[in-house]
């Protein structure tokens, strides 16, 4: 909280936020002011410069180029990171191919499993370090990186390790063969967790990997590379290379890559799909979303409000499955808006490393600009904006928890993925109308349904065109639970038995 | 309609045997082959046609037969009806779908000789084999319509107080470029797994012998299958596949036996709506039950839907 009341704090960008709270809201006075509770970082030792992890060794980029990676909450530089060019990508793919031929495809599943278990355990052992670096580099609140990202990353390795020697049971009557070298490109919203989602199933199925983390958040992937080195995996089984778009493009286009897995925006996903067209490369895409979170009048409204908050403000809304379109049954619209207005006033926005922080920093300046642009479009199109009247730190990239009412289906803020803490509220009168509006999007990643009626949840669940549906809950993830989209939210699943299919060739 | 036509019929065998046309007592009635869209038999709106060779064994057709050459507009019309049929078909119970598909097998069996005669190799043992395999394939997928769920769905043991499960769902409209041959078995083997799982489809039949696929549509039409669930066009794959790939209501494509350039084009165009495009090389053996039918054919065009709910009191 200290940061929020800082005298240097700047006003909220854009139109002044509406004053929050009214006579109905409980007045806690200064009771909401928490003492700072920052996570200690003195034990974190980041290198000044990170090289590329290729073939089990740290290699300098051929072109000698590096870029700096910063903390979005302070704008301070954390480290320099190598920028891989096509030559470096080629080295990494060659290392992965050699490792596939020489070690990984020949190794019995039970031995592969034990390597993957080692990784899971090492993540648990280094959990604190990983969580802190994740929050430093990505801006997400430490309570999320500590309680969600890192434990789930470990769980993904632990879960998939067990599959490595059980693939014969996974596909009835069919033999599963590994594909070869997997080129994997991951986003900046869950840097370590996405690396785990990608690497764990690929290794379990007997593939080797070249992974490229996002350019704004490379650090935990590089720590993971170090950890994998310490687990003594055969050289080249996992290669981690850093860089921006061109590095990713070189990886996608490398002729010796057998499988491309991408998580990121629908726009880039389509470009990758185009690049892979006409080749024999296998592809899975986990792309954008514009999920409907649907609140019926018979829902437990206070719980629903908590679900709305975790649906859209979790990880600053940098979540592909964020519940960014709230569909509220008309009769409870006003009460939901009132409750939500009160609730976002209590969200603590600020230092990601403070254990009390609910909403951290926006991941990058570029993303902040995009959010501001779409929020402005929302205002220009006549929607009513409500933002929490919180003070924001002077340095870093910040956006207050915000929602819009009076949103039309045709509004940009109801159609485009904002990928920020910005919610659009629409209304409906009948379940049919809710389905119609929920499905009226090119996306189909996720949806939420809040009602006290079990039959209604299933009725809605059958009709919503989305890959993940949360009934009376939101933003829950688990390695045993397949995740992935319908329509332009991509194809393929990650997690569960179904997720293995993305990394095997089936015979028979 | 009221006019009564008087014809003297003579046994077909005699007619076929007769070498000279002149003394024929009765002129045969040739069938105009039409495409099958929305449960109706239609010509191409473009008015274009293709000429194909008919059966060598003396079926009802003359030596040269005109079939419609489907156009862009035909594809769009067919996708529209397939899209409109989608919700209703997907909502039918798997048991009901299973019975309808079994009914299709019954219709095929009762018109088995017609199919056998129609195939290019008409009347031969090879034609009989293809028809029998096609009927058996329909029975195979009829029986799968209410079972594949149990094989691909899951209960997800998540680490928390939630009940989670994943179920398969159809994708929607899937377009098929059927293998050129075997013309009947190839179409049946690609279309049946799609509709068994609740998708609807628009297929371009194999053009080596399009008459038999179009004849098969007459059996589809009498099988209780709702109109629009299966739509069959005749025409050039090279012309129609890119139109299908570009269509935003088409969720997926199953492309068999096209050349590399067309395959790449279809994959490229499909990216506009992140289409699930499956391109296959030639299937070695459509008669091989291990390779040419199975869960994999169904699984390719399914989405997985995962549902979570808290557990508590």
Tab-separated table of N, CA and C in Angstrom, chain A residues 7-126:
chain	number	residue	atom	x	y	z
A	7	UNK	N	3.471	10.085	-2.635
A	7	UNK	CA	3.115	11.426	-3.104
A	7	UNK	C	3.400	11.595	-4.592
A	8	UNK	N	4.279	10.735	-5.100
A	8	UNK	CA	4.612	10.864	-6.519
A	8	UNK	C	3.550	10.230	-7.422
A	9	UNK	N	2.584	9.602	-6.816
A	9	UNK	CA	1.643	8.842	-7.641
A	9	UNK	C	0.964	9.734	-8.671
A	10	UNK	N	0.709	9.134	-9.801
A	10	UNK	CA	0.121	9.919	-10.877
A	10	UNK	C	-1.360	9.615	-11.022
A	11	UNK	N	-2.037	10.512	-11.613
A	11	UNK	CA	-3.473	10.325	-11.775
A	11	UNK	C	-3.741	9.220	-12.792
A	12	UNK	N	-4.907	8.648	-12.711
A	12	UNK	CA	-5.291	7.619	-13.651
A	12	UNK	C	-5.409	8.233	-15.037
A	13	UNK	N	-4.827	7.502	-15.968
A	13	UNK	CA	-4.896	7.997	-17.336
A	13	UNK	C	-6.338	8.041	-17.827
A	14	UNK	N	-6.596	8.936	-18.721
A	14	UNK	CA	-7.920	8.986	-19.328
A	14	UNK	C	-8.897	9.756	-18.457
A	15	UNK	N	-10.168	9.541	-18.729
A	15	UNK	CA	-11.210	10.252	-18.009
A	15	UNK	C	-11.129	9.919	-16.514
A	16	UNK	N	-11.393	10.882	-15.683
A	16	UNK	CA	-11.320	10.643	-14.243
A	16	UNK	C	-12.273	9.527	-13.857
A	17	UNK	N	-11.801	8.651	-13.008
A	17	UNK	CA	-12.640	7.540	-12.588
A	17	UNK	C	-13.810	8.052	-11.777
A	18	UNK	N	-14.896	7.310	-11.857
A	18	UNK	CA	-16.045	7.704	-11.060
A	18	UNK	C	-15.732	7.422	-9.597
A	19	UNK	N	-16.249	8.253	-8.733
A	19	UNK	CA	-15.995	8.000	-7.316
A	19	UNK	C	-16.598	6.665	-6.900
A	20	UNK	N	-15.823	5.968	-6.127
A	20	UNK	CA	-16.239	4.642	-5.722
A	20	UNK	C	-16.926	4.716	-4.375
A	21	UNK	N	-17.796	3.803	-4.129
A	21	UNK	CA	-18.519	3.592	-2.869
A	21	UNK	C	-19.667	4.586	-2.694
A	22	UNK	N	-20.579	4.146	-1.875
A	22	UNK	CA	-21.732	4.986	-1.575
A	22	UNK	C	-22.144	4.657	-0.161
A	23	UNK	N	-23.332	5.012	0.194
A	23	UNK	CA	-23.736	4.829	1.579
A	23	UNK	C	-23.827	3.348	1.953
A	24	UNK	N	-24.075	2.502	0.905
A	24	UNK	CA	-24.238	1.073	1.186
A	24	UNK	C	-22.910	0.392	1.493
A	25	UNK	N	-21.804	1.010	1.040
A	25	UNK	CA	-20.518	0.343	1.200
A	25	UNK	C	-20.028	0.504	2.633
A	26	UNK	N	-19.393	-0.541	3.121
A	26	UNK	CA	-18.837	-0.449	4.460
A	26	UNK	C	-17.667	0.513	4.443
A	27	UNK	N	-17.584	1.354	5.425
A	27	UNK	CA	-16.473	2.290	5.478
A	27	UNK	C	-15.444	1.792	6.490
A	28	UNK	N	-14.326	1.365	5.970
A	28	UNK	CA	-13.284	0.830	6.835
A	28	UNK	C	-12.282	1.905	7.246
A	29	UNK	N	-12.489	3.094	6.777
A	29	UNK	CA	-11.556	4.150	7.118
A	29	UNK	C	-10.148	3.782	6.687
A	30	UNK	N	-9.220	3.863	7.609
A	30	UNK	CA	-7.846	3.546	7.270
A	30	UNK	C	-7.541	2.061	7.476
A	31	UNK	N	-8.568	1.301	7.820
A	31	UNK	CA	-8.340	-0.119	8.101
A	31	UNK	C	-7.831	-0.858	6.888
A	32	UNK	N	-8.099	-0.325	5.708
A	32	UNK	CA	-7.635	-1.006	4.498
A	32	UNK	C	-6.160	-0.734	4.205
A	33	UNK	N	-5.593	0.217	4.919
A	33	UNK	CA	-4.200	0.544	4.660
A	33	UNK	C	-3.303	-0.505	5.304
A	34	UNK	N	-2.644	-1.242	4.471
A	34	UNK	CA	-1.776	-2.305	4.972
A	34	UNK	C	-0.345	-1.780	5.074
A	35	UNK	N	0.373	-2.284	6.056
A	35	UNK	CA	1.803	-1.985	6.098
A	35	UNK	C	2.462	-2.712	4.944
A	36	UNK	N	3.533	-2.161	4.373
A	36	UNK	CA	4.209	-2.861	3.280
A	36	UNK	C	4.701	-4.224	3.744
A	37	UNK	N	4.601	-5.185	2.871
A	37	UNK	CA	5.028	-6.536	3.212
A	37	UNK	C	5.811	-7.116	2.054
A	38	UNK	N	6.919	-6.475	1.726
A	38	UNK	CA	7.642	-6.905	0.517
A	38	UNK	C	8.378	-8.220	0.716
A	39	UNK	N	8.374	-9.008	-0.313
A	39	UNK	CA	9.133	-10.251	-0.337
A	39	UNK	C	10.614	-9.876	-0.406
A	40	UNK	N	11.444	-10.504	0.434
A	40	UNK	CA	12.876	-10.197	0.422
A	40	UNK	C	13.502	-10.695	-0.880
A	41	UNK	N	14.351	-9.877	-1.448
A	41	UNK	CA	14.981	-10.285	-2.709
A	41	UNK	C	16.502	-10.395	-2.576
A	42	UNK	N	16.989	-10.229	-1.348
A	42	UNK	CA	18.448	-10.215	-1.182
A	42	UNK	C	19.096	-11.549	-1.552
A	43	UNK	N	18.323	-12.633	-1.514
A	43	UNK	CA	18.903	-13.947	-1.830
A	43	UNK	C	18.829	-14.264	-3.317
A	44	UNK	N	18.261	-13.367	-4.084
A	44	UNK	CA	18.146	-13.603	-5.522
A	44	UNK	C	19.406	-13.107	-6.210
A	45	UNK	N	20.075	-13.996	-6.900
A	45	UNK	CA	21.292	-13.591	-7.619
A	45	UNK	C	21.067	-13.777	-9.117
A	46	UNK	N	20.756	-12.693	-9.762
A	46	UNK	CA	20.615	-12.773	-11.215
A	46	UNK	C	21.965	-12.509	-11.862
A	47	UNK	N	22.229	-13.221	-12.956
A	47	UNK	CA	23.454	-12.928	-13.701
A	47	UNK	C	23.279	-11.577	-14.394
A	48	UNK	N	24.429	-10.968	-14.720
A	48	UNK	CA	24.358	-9.709	-15.463
A	48	UNK	C	23.907	-9.973	-16.890
A	49	UNK	N	24.308	-11.157	-17.362
A	49	UNK	CA	24.059	-11.453	-18.765
A	49	UNK	C	23.747	-12.950	-18.910
A	50	UNK	N	22.738	-13.258	-19.728
A	50	UNK	CA	22.374	-14.661	-19.966
A	50	UNK	C	22.635	-15.035	-21.417
A	51	UNK	N	23.274	-16.209	-21.582
A	51	UNK	CA	23.545	-16.706	-22.933
A	51	UNK	C	22.431	-17.660	-23.356
A	52	UNK	N	22.630	-18.307	-24.479
A	52	UNK	CA	21.621	-19.249	-24.995
A	52	UNK	C	21.936	-20.643	-24.471
A	53	UNK	N	20.906	-21.363	-24.061
A	53	UNK	CA	21.107	-22.725	-23.550
A	53	UNK	C	20.890	-23.717	-24.696
A	54	UNK	N	21.999	-24.136	-25.275
A	54	UNK	CA	21.944	-24.992	-26.471
A	54	UNK	C	22.839	-26.211	-26.246
A	55	UNK	N	22.292	-27.380	-26.483
A	55	UNK	CA	23.086	-28.607	-26.371
A	55	UNK	C	23.707	-28.787	-25.004
A	56	UNK	N	23.005	-28.346	-23.989
A	56	UNK	CA	23.481	-28.545	-22.630
A	56	UNK	C	24.534	-27.546	-22.177
A	57	UNK	N	24.832	-26.564	-23.020
A	57	UNK	CA	25.850	-25.575	-22.644
A	57	UNK	C	25.323	-24.171	-22.896
A	58	UNK	N	25.970	-23.196	-22.268
A	58	UNK	CA	25.561	-21.799	-22.452
A	58	UNK	C	26.393	-21.194	-23.559
A	59	UNK	N	25.731	-20.872	-24.667
A	59	UNK	CA	26.450	-20.415	-25.862
A	59	UNK	C	26.187	-18.934	-26.117
A	60	UNK	N	27.229	-18.235	-26.495
A	60	UNK	CA	27.059	-16.838	-26.884
A	60	UNK	C	26.357	-16.780	-28.237
A	61	UNK	N	25.505	-15.786	-28.443
A	61	UNK	CA	24.863	-15.672	-29.762
A	61	UNK	C	25.914	-15.313	-30.815
A	62	UNK	N	25.780	-15.885	-31.989
A	62	UNK	CA	26.800	-15.668	-33.008
A	62	UNK	C	26.978	-14.186	-33.321
A	63	UNK	N	25.846	-13.488	-33.426
A	63	UNK	CA	25.934	-12.073	-33.798
A	63	UNK	C	26.375	-11.196	-32.624
A	64	UNK	N	26.477	-11.800	-31.438
A	64	UNK	CA	26.915	-11.028	-30.276
A	64	UNK	C	25.912	-9.992	-29.798
A	65	UNK	N	24.645	-10.195	-30.176
A	65	UNK	CA	23.626	-9.211	-29.800
A	65	UNK	C	22.936	-9.608	-28.492
A	66	UNK	N	22.653	-8.604	-27.688
A	66	UNK	CA	21.938	-8.820	-26.430
A	66	UNK	C	20.859	-7.759	-26.297
A	67	UNK	N	19.827	-8.068	-25.555
A	67	UNK	CA	18.835	-7.037	-25.245
A	67	UNK	C	18.584	-7.054	-23.741
A	68	UNK	N	18.151	-5.904	-23.219
A	68	UNK	CA	17.961	-5.896	-21.767
A	68	UNK	C	16.532	-6.244	-21.428
A	69	UNK	N	16.387	-6.889	-20.294
A	69	UNK	CA	15.048	-7.204	-19.815
A	69	UNK	C	14.860	-6.452	-18.505
A	70	UNK	N	13.671	-5.885	-18.354
A	70	UNK	CA	13.449	-4.961	-17.236
A	70	UNK	C	12.368	-5.477	-16.301
A	71	UNK	N	12.215	-4.794	-15.206
A	71	UNK	CA	11.082	-5.028	-14.328
A	71	UNK	C	9.996	-4.022	-14.708
A	72	UNK	N	8.820	-4.474	-15.071
A	72	UNK	CA	7.778	-3.526	-15.489
A	72	UNK	C	7.239	-2.697	-14.331
A	73	UNK	N	7.564	-3.072	-13.104
A	73	UNK	CA	7.058	-2.287	-11.974
A	73	UNK	C	8.019	-1.176	-11.585
A	74	UNK	N	9.272	-1.287	-12.014
A	74	UNK	CA	10.233	-0.226	-11.670
A	74	UNK	C	10.910	0.355	-12.904
A	75	UNK	N	10.752	-0.316	-14.018
A	75	UNK	CA	11.424	0.034	-15.282
A	75	UNK	C	12.942	-0.089	-15.167
A	76	UNK	N	13.407	-0.780	-14.124
A	76	UNK	CA	14.853	-0.972	-13.977
A	76	UNK	C	15.293	-2.234	-14.713
A	77	UNK	N	16.507	-2.145	-15.240
A	77	UNK	CA	17.055	-3.282	-15.970
A	77	UNK	C	17.417	-4.402	-15.002
A	78	UNK	N	17.048	-5.623	-15.368
A	78	UNK	CA	17.374	-6.769	-14.520
A	78	UNK	C	18.583	-7.530	-15.040
A	79	UNK	N	18.655	-7.669	-16.363
A	79	UNK	CA	19.780	-8.415	-16.941
A	79	UNK	C	19.804	-8.184	-18.442
A	80	UNK	N	20.925	-8.569	-19.047
A	80	UNK	CA	21.001	-8.617	-20.508
A	80	UNK	C	20.787	-10.057	-20.949
A	81	UNK	N	20.107	-10.193	-22.056
A	81	UNK	CA	19.736	-11.523	-22.532
A	81	UNK	C	20.134	-11.638	-24.000
A	82	UNK	N	20.657	-12.814	-24.347
A	82	UNK	CA	21.132	-13.010	-25.718
A	82	UNK	C	19.976	-13.002	-26.717
A	83	UNK	N	20.263	-12.476	-27.898
A	83	UNK	CA	19.263	-12.498	-28.964
A	83	UNK	C	19.707	-13.515	-30.009
A	84	UNK	N	18.948	-14.587	-30.118
A	84	UNK	CA	19.319	-15.659	-31.049
A	84	UNK	C	18.908	-15.284	-32.462
A	85	UNK	N	19.821	-15.503	-33.420
A	85	UNK	CA	19.436	-15.304	-34.825
A	85	UNK	C	19.240	-16.676	-35.483
A	86	UNK	N	19.010	-16.666	-36.773
A	86	UNK	CA	18.692	-17.917	-37.471
A	86	UNK	C	19.800	-18.953	-37.294
A	87	UNK	N	21.042	-18.480	-37.249
A	87	UNK	CA	22.160	-19.402	-37.056
A	87	UNK	C	22.077	-20.083	-35.698
A	88	UNK	N	21.790	-19.297	-34.656
A	88	UNK	CA	21.679	-19.857	-33.307
A	88	UNK	C	20.490	-20.822	-33.219
A	89	UNK	N	19.403	-20.447	-33.900
A	89	UNK	CA	18.235	-21.327	-33.923
A	89	UNK	C	18.612	-22.654	-34.562
A	90	UNK	N	19.381	-22.573	-35.623
A	90	UNK	CA	19.809	-23.791	-36.309
A	90	UNK	C	20.648	-24.670	-35.384
A	91	UNK	N	21.553	-24.029	-34.639
A	91	UNK	CA	22.360	-24.789	-33.675
A	91	UNK	C	21.463	-25.489	-32.657
A	92	UNK	N	20.457	-24.771	-32.186
A	92	UNK	CA	19.568	-25.332	-31.163
A	92	UNK	C	18.760	-26.502	-31.719
A	93	UNK	N	18.243	-26.334	-32.945
A	93	UNK	CA	17.449	-27.410	-33.544
A	93	UNK	C	18.341	-28.627	-33.817
A	94	UNK	N	19.554	-28.364	-34.271
A	94	UNK	CA	20.480	-29.467	-34.526
A	94	UNK	C	20.804	-30.198	-33.224
A	95	UNK	N	21.005	-29.429	-32.155
A	95	UNK	CA	21.279	-30.052	-30.856
A	95	UNK	C	20.097	-30.904	-30.414
A	96	UNK	N	18.891	-30.382	-30.646
A	96	UNK	CA	17.692	-31.126	-30.252
A	96	UNK	C	17.548	-32.393	-31.090
A	97	UNK	N	17.875	-32.294	-32.379
A	97	UNK	CA	17.802	-33.464	-33.260
A	97	UNK	C	18.793	-34.534	-32.811
A	98	UNK	N	20.023	-34.098	-32.536
A	98	UNK	CA	21.044	-35.045	-32.082
A	98	UNK	C	20.597	-35.714	-30.783
A	99	UNK	N	20.078	-34.907	-29.879
A	99	UNK	CA	19.636	-35.460	-28.597
A	99	UNK	C	18.489	-36.443	-28.789
A	100	UNK	N	17.621	-36.121	-29.755
A	100	UNK	CA	16.496	-37.022	-30.024
A	100	UNK	C	17.013	-38.362	-30.543
A	101	UNK	N	17.891	-38.295	-31.535
A	101	UNK	CA	18.390	-39.524	-32.149
A	101	UNK	C	19.261	-40.333	-31.192
A	102	UNK	N	20.088	-39.604	-30.463
A	102	UNK	CA	21.118	-40.267	-29.683
A	102	UNK	C	20.613	-40.757	-28.326
A	103	UNK	N	19.835	-39.924	-27.664
A	103	UNK	CA	19.451	-40.275	-26.291
A	103	UNK	C	17.956	-40.485	-26.095
A	104	UNK	N	17.216	-39.429	-26.364
A	104	UNK	CA	15.859	-39.357	-25.812
A	104	UNK	C	14.899	-40.369	-26.435
A	105	UNK	N	15.011	-40.575	-27.750
A	105	UNK	CA	14.084	-41.515	-28.381
A	105	UNK	C	14.477	-42.961	-28.074
A	106	UNK	N	15.686	-43.151	-27.633
A	106	UNK	CA	16.140	-44.517	-27.336
A	106	UNK	C	15.928	-44.889	-25.874
A	107	UNK	N	15.708	-43.889	-25.063
A	107	UNK	CA	15.630	-44.125	-23.622
A	107	UNK	C	14.283	-44.721	-23.238
A	108	UNK	N	14.275	-45.723	-22.372
A	108	UNK	CA	12.982	-46.260	-21.933
A	108	UNK	C	12.156	-45.182	-21.240
A	109	UNK	N	10.852	-45.279	-21.366
A	109	UNK	CA	9.960	-44.287	-20.774
A	109	UNK	C	10.214	-44.089	-19.285
A	110	UNK	N	10.507	-45.169	-18.588
A	110	UNK	CA	10.677	-45.029	-17.131
A	110	UNK	C	11.886	-44.174	-16.795
A	111	UNK	N	12.893	-44.161	-17.656
A	111	UNK	CA	14.072	-43.316	-17.402
A	111	UNK	C	13.757	-41.864	-17.739
A	112	UNK	N	13.054	-41.665	-18.858
A	112	UNK	CA	12.610	-40.299	-19.181
A	112	UNK	C	11.796	-39.747	-18.011
A	113	UNK	N	10.915	-40.594	-17.493
A	113	UNK	CA	10.048	-40.168	-16.389
A	113	UNK	C	10.883	-39.627	-15.232
A	114	UNK	N	11.951	-40.347	-14.899
A	114	UNK	CA	12.722	-39.938	-13.721
A	114	UNK	C	13.427	-38.591	-13.921
A	115	UNK	N	13.846	-38.343	-15.166
A	115	UNK	CA	14.401	-37.012	-15.447
A	115	UNK	C	13.346	-35.926	-15.243
A	116	UNK	N	12.153	-36.207	-15.722
A	116	UNK	CA	11.099	-35.186	-15.620
A	116	UNK	C	10.684	-34.985	-14.152
A	117	UNK	N	10.653	-36.091	-13.404
A	117	UNK	CA	10.382	-35.945	-11.963
A	117	UNK	C	11.443	-35.071	-11.302
A	118	UNK	N	12.690	-35.251	-11.737
A	118	UNK	CA	13.766	-34.423	-11.171
A	118	UNK	C	13.472	-32.940	-11.377
A	119	UNK	N	13.024	-32.626	-12.593
A	119	UNK	CA	12.728	-31.212	-12.884
A	119	UNK	C	11.633	-30.707	-11.953
A	120	UNK	N	10.582	-31.531	-11.785
A	120	UNK	CA	9.467	-31.129	-10.920
A	120	UNK	C	9.971	-30.838	-9.515
A	121	UNK	N	10.776	-31.720	-9.008
A	121	UNK	CA	11.297	-31.552	-7.650
A	121	UNK	C	12.192	-30.317	-7.547
A	122	UNK	N	13.030	-30.126	-8.554
A	122	UNK	CA	13.941	-28.974	-8.509
A	122	UNK	C	13.152	-27.667	-8.531
A	123	UNK	N	12.041	-27.647	-9.272
A	123	UNK	CA	11.197	-26.440	-9.272
A	123	UNK	C	10.636	-26.195	-7.876
A	124	UNK	N	10.213	-27.268	-7.225
A	124	UNK	CA	9.690	-27.101	-5.863
A	124	UNK	C	10.781	-26.590	-4.924
A	125	UNK	N	11.991	-27.110	-5.103
A	125	UNK	CA	13.091	-26.679	-4.235
A	125	UNK	C	13.439	-25.204	-4.453
A	126	UNK	N	13.328	-24.765	-5.691
A	126	UNK	CA	13.680	-23.377	-5.993
A	126	UNK	C	12.441	-22.489	-6.107
